[in-house]
Short mmCIF file of C-alpha atoms and ligand atoms in Angstrom, two decimals:
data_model
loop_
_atom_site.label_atom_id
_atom_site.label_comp_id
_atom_site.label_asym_id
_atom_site.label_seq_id
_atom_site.Cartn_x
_atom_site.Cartn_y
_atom_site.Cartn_z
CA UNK F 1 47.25 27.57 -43.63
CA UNK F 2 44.64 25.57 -45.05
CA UNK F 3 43.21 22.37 -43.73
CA UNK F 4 44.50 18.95 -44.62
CA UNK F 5 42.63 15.87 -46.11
CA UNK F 6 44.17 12.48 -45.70
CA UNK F 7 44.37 10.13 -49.19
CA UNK F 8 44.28 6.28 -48.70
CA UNK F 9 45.03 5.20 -52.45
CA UNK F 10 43.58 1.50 -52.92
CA UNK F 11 43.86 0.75 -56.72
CA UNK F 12 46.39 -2.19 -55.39
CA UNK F 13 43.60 -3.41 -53.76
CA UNK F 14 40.25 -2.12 -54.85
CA UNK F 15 41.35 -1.71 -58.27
CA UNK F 16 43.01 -4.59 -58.94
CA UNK F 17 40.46 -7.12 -57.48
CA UNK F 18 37.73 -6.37 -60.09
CA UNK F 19 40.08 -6.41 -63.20
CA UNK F 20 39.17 -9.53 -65.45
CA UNK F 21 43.27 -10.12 -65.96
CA UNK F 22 45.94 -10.90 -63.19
CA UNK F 23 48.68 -8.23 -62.56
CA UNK F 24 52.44 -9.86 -61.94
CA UNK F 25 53.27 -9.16 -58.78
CA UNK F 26 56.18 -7.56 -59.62
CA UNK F 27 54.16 -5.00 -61.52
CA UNK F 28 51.99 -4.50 -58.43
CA UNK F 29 55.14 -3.75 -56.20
CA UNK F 30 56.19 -0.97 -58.70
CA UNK F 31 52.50 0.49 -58.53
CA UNK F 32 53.19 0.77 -54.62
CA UNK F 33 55.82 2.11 -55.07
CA UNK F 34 55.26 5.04 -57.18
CA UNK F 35 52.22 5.29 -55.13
CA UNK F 36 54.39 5.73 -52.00
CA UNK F 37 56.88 8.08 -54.26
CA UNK F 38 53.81 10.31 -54.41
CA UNK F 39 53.18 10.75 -50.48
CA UNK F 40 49.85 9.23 -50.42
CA UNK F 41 48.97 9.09 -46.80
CA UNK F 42 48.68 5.24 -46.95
CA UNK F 43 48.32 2.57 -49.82
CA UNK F 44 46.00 -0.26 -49.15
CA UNK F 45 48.47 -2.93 -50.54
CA UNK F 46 46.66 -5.82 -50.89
CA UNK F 47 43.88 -8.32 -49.26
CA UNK F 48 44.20 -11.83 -47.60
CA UNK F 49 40.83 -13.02 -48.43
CA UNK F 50 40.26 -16.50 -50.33
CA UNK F 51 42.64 -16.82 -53.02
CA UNK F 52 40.15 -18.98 -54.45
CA UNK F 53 37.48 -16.28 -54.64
CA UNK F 54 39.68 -13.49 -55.23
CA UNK F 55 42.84 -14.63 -58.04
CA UNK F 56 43.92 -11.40 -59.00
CA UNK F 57 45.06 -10.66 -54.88
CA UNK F 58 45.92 -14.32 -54.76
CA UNK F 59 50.02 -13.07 -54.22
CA UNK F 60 49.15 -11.11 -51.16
CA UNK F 61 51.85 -12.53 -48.65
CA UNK F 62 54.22 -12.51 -51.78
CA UNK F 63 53.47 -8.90 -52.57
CA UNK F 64 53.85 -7.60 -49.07
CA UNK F 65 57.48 -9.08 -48.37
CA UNK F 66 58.23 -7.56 -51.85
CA UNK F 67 56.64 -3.72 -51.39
CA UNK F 68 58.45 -3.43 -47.89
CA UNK F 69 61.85 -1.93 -49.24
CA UNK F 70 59.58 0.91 -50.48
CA UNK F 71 57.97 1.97 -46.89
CA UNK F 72 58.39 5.31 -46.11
CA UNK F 73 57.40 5.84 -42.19
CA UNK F 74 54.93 8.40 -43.19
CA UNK F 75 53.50 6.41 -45.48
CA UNK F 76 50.72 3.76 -43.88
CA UNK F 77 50.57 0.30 -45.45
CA UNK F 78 46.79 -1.51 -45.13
CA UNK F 79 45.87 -4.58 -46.29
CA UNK F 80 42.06 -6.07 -45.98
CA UNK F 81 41.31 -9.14 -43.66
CA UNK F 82 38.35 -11.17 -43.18
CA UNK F 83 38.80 -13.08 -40.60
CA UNK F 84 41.12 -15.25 -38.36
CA UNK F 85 42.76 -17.02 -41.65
CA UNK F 86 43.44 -13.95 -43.02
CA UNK F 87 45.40 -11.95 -39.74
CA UNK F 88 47.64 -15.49 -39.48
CA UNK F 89 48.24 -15.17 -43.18
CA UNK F 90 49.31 -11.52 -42.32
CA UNK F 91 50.88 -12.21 -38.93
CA UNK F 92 52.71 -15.32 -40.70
CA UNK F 93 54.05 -13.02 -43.58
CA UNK F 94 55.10 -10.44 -40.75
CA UNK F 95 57.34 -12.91 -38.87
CA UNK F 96 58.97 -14.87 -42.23
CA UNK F 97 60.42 -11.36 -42.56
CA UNK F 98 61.76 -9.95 -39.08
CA UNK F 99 59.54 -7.22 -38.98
CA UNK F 100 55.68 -6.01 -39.18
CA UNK F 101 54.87 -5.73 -42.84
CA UNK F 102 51.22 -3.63 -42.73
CA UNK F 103 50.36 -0.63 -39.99
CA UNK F 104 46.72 -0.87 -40.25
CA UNK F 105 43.93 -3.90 -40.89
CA UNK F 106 40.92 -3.00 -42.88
CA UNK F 107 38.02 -5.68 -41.91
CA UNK F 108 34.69 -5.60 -44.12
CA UNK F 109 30.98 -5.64 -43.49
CA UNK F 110 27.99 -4.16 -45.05
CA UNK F 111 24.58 -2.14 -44.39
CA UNK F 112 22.94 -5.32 -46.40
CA UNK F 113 22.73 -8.60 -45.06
CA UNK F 114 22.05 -9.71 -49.12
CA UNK F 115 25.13 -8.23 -49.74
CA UNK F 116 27.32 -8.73 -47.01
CA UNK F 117 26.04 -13.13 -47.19
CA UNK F 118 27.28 -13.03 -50.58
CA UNK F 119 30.58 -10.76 -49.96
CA UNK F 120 31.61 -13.01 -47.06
CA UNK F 121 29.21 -15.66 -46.36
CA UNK F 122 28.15 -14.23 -43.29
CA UNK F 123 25.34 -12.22 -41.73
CA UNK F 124 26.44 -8.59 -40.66
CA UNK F 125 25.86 -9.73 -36.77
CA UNK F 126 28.25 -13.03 -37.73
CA UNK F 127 30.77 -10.96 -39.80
CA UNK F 128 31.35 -8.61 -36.61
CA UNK F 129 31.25 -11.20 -33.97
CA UNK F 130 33.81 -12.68 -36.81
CA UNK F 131 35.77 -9.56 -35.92
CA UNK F 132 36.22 -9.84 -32.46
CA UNK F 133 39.01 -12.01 -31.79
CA UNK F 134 40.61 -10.79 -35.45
CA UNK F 135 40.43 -7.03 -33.56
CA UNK F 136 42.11 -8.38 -30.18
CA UNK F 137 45.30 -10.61 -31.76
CA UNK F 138 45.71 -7.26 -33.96
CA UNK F 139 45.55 -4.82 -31.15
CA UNK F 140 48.16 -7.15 -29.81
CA UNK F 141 50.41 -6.58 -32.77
CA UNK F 142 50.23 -3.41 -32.81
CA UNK F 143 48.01 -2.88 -36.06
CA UNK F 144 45.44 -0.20 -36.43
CA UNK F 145 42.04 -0.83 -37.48
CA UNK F 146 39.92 0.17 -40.25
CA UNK F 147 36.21 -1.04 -40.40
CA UNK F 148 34.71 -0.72 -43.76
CA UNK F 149 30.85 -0.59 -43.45
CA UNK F 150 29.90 -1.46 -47.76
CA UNK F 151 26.22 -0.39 -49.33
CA UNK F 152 25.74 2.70 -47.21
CA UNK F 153 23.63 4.28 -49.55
CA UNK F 154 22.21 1.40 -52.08
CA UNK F 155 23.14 -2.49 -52.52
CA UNK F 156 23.50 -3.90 -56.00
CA UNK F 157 20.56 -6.75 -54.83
CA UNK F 158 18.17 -4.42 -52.39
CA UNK F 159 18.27 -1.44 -53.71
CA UNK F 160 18.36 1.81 -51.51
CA UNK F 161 19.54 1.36 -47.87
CA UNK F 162 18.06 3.21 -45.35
CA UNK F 163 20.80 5.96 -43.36
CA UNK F 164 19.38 4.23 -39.85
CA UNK F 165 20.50 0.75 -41.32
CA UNK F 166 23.87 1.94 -41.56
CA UNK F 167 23.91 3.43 -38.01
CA UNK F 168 22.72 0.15 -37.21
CA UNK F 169 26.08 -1.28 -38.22
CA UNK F 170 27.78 1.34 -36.99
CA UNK F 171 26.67 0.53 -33.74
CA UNK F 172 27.34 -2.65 -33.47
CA UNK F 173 30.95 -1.88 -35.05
CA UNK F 174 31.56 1.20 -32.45
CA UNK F 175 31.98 -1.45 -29.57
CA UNK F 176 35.24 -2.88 -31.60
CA UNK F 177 36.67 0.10 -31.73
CA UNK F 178 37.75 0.61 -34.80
CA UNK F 179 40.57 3.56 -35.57
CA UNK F 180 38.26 4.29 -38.51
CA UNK F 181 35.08 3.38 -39.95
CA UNK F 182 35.14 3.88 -43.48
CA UNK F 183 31.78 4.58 -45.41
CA UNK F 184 31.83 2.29 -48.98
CA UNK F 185 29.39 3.76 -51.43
CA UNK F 186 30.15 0.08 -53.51
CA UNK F 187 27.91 0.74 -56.39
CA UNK F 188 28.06 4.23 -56.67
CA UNK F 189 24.80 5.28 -56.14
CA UNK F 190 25.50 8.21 -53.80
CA UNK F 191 24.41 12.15 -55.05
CA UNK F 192 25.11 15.29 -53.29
CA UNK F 193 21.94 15.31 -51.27
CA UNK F 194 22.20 11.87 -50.32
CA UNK F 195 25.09 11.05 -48.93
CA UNK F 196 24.75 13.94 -46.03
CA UNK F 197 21.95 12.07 -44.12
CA UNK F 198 24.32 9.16 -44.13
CA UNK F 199 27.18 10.83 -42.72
CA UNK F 200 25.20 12.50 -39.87
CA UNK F 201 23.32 8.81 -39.07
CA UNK F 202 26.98 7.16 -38.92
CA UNK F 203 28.36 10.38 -36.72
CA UNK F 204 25.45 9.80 -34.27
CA UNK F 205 25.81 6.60 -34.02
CA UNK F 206 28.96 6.28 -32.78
CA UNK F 207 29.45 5.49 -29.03
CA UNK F 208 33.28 6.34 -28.61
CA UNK F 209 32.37 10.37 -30.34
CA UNK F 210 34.58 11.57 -27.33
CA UNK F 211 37.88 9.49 -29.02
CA UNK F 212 36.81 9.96 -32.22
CA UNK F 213 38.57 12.59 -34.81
CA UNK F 214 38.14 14.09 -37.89
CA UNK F 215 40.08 11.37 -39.08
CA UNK F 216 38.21 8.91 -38.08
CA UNK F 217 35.55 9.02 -40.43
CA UNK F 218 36.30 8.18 -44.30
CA UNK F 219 34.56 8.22 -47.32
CA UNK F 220 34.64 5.46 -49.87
CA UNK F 221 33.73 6.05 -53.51
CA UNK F 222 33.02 4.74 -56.57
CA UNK F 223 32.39 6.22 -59.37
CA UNK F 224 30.06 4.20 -61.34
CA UNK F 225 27.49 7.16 -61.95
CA UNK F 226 30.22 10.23 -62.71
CA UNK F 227 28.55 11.69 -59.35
CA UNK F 228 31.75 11.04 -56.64
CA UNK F 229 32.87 14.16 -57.16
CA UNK F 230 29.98 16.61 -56.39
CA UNK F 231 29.86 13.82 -53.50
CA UNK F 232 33.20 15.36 -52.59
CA UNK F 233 32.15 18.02 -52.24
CA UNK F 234 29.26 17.42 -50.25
CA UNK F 235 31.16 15.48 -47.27
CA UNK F 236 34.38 18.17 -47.33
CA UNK F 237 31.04 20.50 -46.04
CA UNK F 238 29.94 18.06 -43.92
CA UNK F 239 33.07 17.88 -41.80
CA UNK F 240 34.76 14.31 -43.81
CA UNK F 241 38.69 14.83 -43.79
CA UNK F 242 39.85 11.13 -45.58
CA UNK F 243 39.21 9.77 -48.44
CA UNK F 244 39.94 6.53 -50.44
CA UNK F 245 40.57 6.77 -54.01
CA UNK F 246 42.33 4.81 -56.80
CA UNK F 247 45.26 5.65 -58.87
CA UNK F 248 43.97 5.80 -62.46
CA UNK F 249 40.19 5.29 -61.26
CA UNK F 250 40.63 1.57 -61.04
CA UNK F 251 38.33 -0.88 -59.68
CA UNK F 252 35.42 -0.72 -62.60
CA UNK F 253 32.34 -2.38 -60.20
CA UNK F 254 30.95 -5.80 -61.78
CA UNK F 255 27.48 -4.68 -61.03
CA UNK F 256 27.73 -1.28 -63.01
CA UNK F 257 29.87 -3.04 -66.50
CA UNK F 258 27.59 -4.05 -69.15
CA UNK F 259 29.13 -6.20 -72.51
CA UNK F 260 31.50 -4.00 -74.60
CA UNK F 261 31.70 -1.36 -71.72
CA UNK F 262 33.95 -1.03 -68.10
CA UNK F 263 32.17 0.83 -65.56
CA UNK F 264 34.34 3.91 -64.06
CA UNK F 265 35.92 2.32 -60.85
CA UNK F 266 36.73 3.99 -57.16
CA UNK F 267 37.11 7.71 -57.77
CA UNK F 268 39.80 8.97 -59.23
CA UNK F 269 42.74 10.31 -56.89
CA UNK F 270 43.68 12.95 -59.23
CA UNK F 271 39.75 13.83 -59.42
CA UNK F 272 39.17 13.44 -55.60
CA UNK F 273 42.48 15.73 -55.09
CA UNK F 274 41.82 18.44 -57.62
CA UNK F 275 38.26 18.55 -55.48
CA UNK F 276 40.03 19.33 -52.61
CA UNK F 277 42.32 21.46 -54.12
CA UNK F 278 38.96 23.61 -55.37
CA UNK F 279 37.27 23.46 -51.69
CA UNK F 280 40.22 24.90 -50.46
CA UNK F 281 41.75 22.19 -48.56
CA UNK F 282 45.03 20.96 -48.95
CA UNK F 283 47.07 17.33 -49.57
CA UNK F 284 50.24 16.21 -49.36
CA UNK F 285 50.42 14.69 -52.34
CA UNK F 286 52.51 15.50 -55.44
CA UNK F 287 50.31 15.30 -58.39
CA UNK F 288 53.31 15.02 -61.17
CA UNK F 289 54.51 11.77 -59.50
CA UNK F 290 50.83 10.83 -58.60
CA UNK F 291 49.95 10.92 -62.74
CA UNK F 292 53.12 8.57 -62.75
CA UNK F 293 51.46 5.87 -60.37
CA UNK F 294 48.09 6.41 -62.67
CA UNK F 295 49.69 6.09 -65.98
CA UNK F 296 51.20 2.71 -64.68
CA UNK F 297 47.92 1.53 -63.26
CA UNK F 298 46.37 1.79 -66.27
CA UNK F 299 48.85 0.42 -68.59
CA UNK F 300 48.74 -2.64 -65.79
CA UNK F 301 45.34 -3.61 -66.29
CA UNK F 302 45.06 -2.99 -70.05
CA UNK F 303 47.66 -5.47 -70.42
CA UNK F 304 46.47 -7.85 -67.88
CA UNK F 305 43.18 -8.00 -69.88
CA UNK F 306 44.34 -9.00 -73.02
CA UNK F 307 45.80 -12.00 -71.44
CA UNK F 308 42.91 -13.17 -68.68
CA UNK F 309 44.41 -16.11 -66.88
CA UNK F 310 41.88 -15.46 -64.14
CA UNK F 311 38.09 -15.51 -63.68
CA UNK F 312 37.53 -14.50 -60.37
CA UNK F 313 36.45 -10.50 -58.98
CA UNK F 314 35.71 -9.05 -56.11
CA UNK F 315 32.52 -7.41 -54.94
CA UNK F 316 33.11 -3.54 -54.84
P1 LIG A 1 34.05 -18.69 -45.99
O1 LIG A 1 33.73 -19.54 -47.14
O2 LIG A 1 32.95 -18.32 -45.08
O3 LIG A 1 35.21 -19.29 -45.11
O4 LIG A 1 34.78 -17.40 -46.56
P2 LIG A 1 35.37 -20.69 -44.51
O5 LIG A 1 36.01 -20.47 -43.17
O6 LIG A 1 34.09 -21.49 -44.56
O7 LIG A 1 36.44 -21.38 -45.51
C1 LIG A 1 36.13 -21.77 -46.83
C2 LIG A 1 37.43 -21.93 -47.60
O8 LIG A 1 38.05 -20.65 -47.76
C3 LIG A 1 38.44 -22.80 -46.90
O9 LIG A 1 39.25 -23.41 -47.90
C4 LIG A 1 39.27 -21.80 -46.15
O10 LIG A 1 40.57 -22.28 -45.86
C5 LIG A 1 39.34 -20.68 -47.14
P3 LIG A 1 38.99 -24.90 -48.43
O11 LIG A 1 39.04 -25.75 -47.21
O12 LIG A 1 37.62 -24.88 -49.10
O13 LIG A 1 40.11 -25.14 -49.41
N1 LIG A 1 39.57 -19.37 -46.50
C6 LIG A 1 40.61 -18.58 -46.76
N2 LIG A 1 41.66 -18.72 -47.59
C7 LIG A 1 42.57 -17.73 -47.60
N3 LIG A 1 42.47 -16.61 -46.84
C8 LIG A 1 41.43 -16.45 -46.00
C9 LIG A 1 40.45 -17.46 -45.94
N4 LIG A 1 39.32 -17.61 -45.21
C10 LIG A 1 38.79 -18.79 -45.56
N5 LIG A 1 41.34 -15.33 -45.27
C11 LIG A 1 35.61 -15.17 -46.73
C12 LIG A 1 34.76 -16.17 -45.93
C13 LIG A 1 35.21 -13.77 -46.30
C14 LIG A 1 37.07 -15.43 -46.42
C15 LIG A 1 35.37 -15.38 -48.23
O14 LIG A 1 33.99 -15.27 -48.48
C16 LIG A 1 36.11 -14.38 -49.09
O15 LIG A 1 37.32 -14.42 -49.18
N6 LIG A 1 35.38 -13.50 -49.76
C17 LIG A 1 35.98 -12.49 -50.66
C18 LIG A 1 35.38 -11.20 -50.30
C19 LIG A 1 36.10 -10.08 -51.02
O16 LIG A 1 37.31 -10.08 -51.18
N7 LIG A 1 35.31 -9.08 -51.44
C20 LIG A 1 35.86 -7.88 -51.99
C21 LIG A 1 36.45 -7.00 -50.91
S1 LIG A 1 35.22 -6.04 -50.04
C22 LIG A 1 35.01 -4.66 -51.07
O17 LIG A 1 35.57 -4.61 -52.13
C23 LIG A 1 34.20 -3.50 -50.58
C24 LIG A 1 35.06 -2.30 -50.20
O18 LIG A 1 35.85 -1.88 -51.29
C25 LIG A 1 34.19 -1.13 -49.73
C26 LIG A 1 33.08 -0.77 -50.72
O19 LIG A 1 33.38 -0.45 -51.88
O20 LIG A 1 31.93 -0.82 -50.29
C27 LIG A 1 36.02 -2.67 -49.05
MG1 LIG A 2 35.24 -0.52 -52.88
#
C-alpha cells in the first residue's frame, strides 16, 4: 500500500490574510466546510493576531464558534497565535461555547530577525521566550503545537538565509517542544536543489529526534516563482510527509505582486496533491469535492476585491 502524506489546507488562513478585500464570515465558514467535506487532514481556520494589523482575520473568535458544527474528529482544526492575547482570545472563545473549538496552535517566528521585527515586533530570541508560557497554558488545554519557523530559504528584506540560521531557530524552538515545526518558504524563493540543505540543517538540529516522526516535519510553500512543485518533489525524496497548501492557491505574497498583477499564493492543494499522486504516495483527500472548496475560494476573494473595505495584509 503506498505511503501517506498529511495535507494541512490554510487558504482560511494564509489565503485569506493577504487578499486586499474582507471575506463575510459566513462565506469563510462554508470554505471550511467544504474543506472539511474533502478530508483534508486539518484546516488552519483562522488567526488571533491584531485585528488591527490583520482585518481580513479580524472575525476569528466569530468564525470559530460558527465552523464547529462542521468538525469531523478526523479532521484537525488550527488556528495561529502570537502570543498570550491571542491563546485567551482562543481559550475565551473555547469556554463561551462548552467545548474546545481548535486541536492544534500554530505560533510564528522566522530565520530573519528583519523579518520576524516587522512580522511581530519582536526579535526571534523575544518571539520564542514569547512562546513559553503561550506553550505551557496550551499544553494545559490540551492543544497541540505547531511552530512555524518563516524565511527558511530567503527573506523579502535580507535576501538569502543561510540553512545554519534556520537550525539556529530550530534549536532554540526544539526546547518548546513543538508537535511540529513547520518550514515557511514565505516568499517563494525555494528550487529543487535548495531546499534539501535546509531540510537536513532543520533535521539535525533538532534535540527531541528520538520523539520526533515523519510527521513532525512540514513543508510550507508558496508559490510566488511557479517552482513549489519541483520543490515537492524534492522534500517527498528527502523523507517530508506534510504539507500545507491552499485551496485555490490563495494567499498571493505582498512582496512578490507588482501593479496590475497578483502573485501566485501558497501552493496549490490540487497541485501539491497531484505531486504526490505522481511520486507515488498517497492522500486522503477527495479531489472532486476538493475542486469544490477551490472553486469557492476563488469566487470568495474575487468578490471580496471588488468591494475592499479593508487595507490591512499579512506578511506571508
Ligand atoms: P505587538 O504590537 O508587539 O503587541 O504585536 P503589544 O502587546 O505591544 O500590543 C499592541 C496592540 O496590539 C495592543 O492594542 C494589544 O492589545 C494588541 P492597543 O492597546 O494598541 O489597542 N494585541 C492584540 N490584539 C488582538 N490579538 C492579539 C494581540 N496581541 C496584541 N493576539 C503581534 C505583536 C504579533 C500580536 C502583532 O505584531 C501582530 O498581530 N502581527 C500580525 C502578524 C501576522 O499576522 N502575520 C502574518 C501571519 S505569519 C505568516 O503568514 C507566515 C506563515 O504563513 C509561514 C510562512 O509563509 O513563512 C505562517
Ligand atoms: Mg505562509
Amino acid at each position: 500500500m503506498a505511503e501517506m502524506v498529511r495535507i494541512t489546507d490554510v487558504s482560511p488562513r494564509d489565503g485569506l490574510q493577504n487578499e486586499p478585500g474582507f471575506v463575510l464570515t459566513s462565506d469563510k465558514a462554508r470554505l471550511v466546510e467544504l474543506l472539511v467535506d474533502a478530508l483534508v487532514d486539518e484546516v488552519e481556520v483562522t488567526s488571533f493576531v491584531s485585528g488591527k494589523l490583520v482585518p481580513q482575520l479580524g472575525d476569528a473568535d466569530e468564525l470559530l464558534d460558527t465552523v464547529l458544527v462542521f468538525k469531523r474528529p478526523d479532521v484537525t482544526y488550527s488556528a495561529l497565535v502570537p502570543n498570550e492575547k491571542g491563546l485567551g482570545r482562543l481559550l475565551a472563545a473555547s469556554e463561551r461555547a462548552g467545548m474546545p473549538l481548535v486541536d492544534k496552535i500554530a505560533l510564528f517566528t522566522a530565520a530573519s530577525e528583519t523579518f520576524n521585527q516587522k512580522n511581530t515586533n519582536a526579535s526571534i530570541a523575544q518571539s520564542i521566550e514569547r512562546f513559553v508560557p503561550v506553550v505551557k497554558r496550551a499544553r494545559e488545554h490540551g492543544l497541540q503545537i505547531r511552530a512555524y519557523v518563516s524565511c527558511v530559504v530567503e527573506c523579502p528584506y535580507e535576501g538569502k538565509i543561510e540553512p545554519s540560521q534556520v537550525a539556529d531557530v530550530v534549536r532554540l524552538l526544539s526546547a518548546l517542544e513543538p508537535d511540529e515545526i513547520d518550514l515557511g518558504d514565505t516568499i517563494g524563493a525555494a528550487t529543487p536543489e535548495s531546499i534539501g540543505p535546509v531540510l537536513d540543517a532543520a533535521r539535525q538540529a533538532n534535540s527531541w529526534a528520538e520523539r520526533a516522526s515523519a510527521e513532525t516535519w512540514v513543508l510550507h510553500l508558496h508559490d510566488t516563482h511557479g517552482r513549489a512543485a519541483d520543490c515537492v518533489d524534492a522534500a517527498l525524496e528527502a523523507g517530508i510527509r506534510s504539507f500545507d497548501s491552499s485551496a485555490g492557491g490563495l494567499g498571493g505574497c505582498p512582496f512578490a505582486t507588482g501593479p496590475g498583477e497578483r502573485a501566485p499564493g501558497n501552493i496549490a492543494t490540487r497541485v501539491l496533491i497531484e505531486r504526490i499522486h505522481a511520486k507515488g504516495f498517497e492522500t486522503r483527500v477527495n479531489l472532486d469535492r476538493l475542486d469544490r472548496a477551490s472553486h469557492l475560494a476563488r469566487e470568495l476573494v474575487d468578490q471580496a476585491a471588488e468591494d475592499p473595505k479593508f487595507g490591512g495584509r499579512g506578511l506571508g
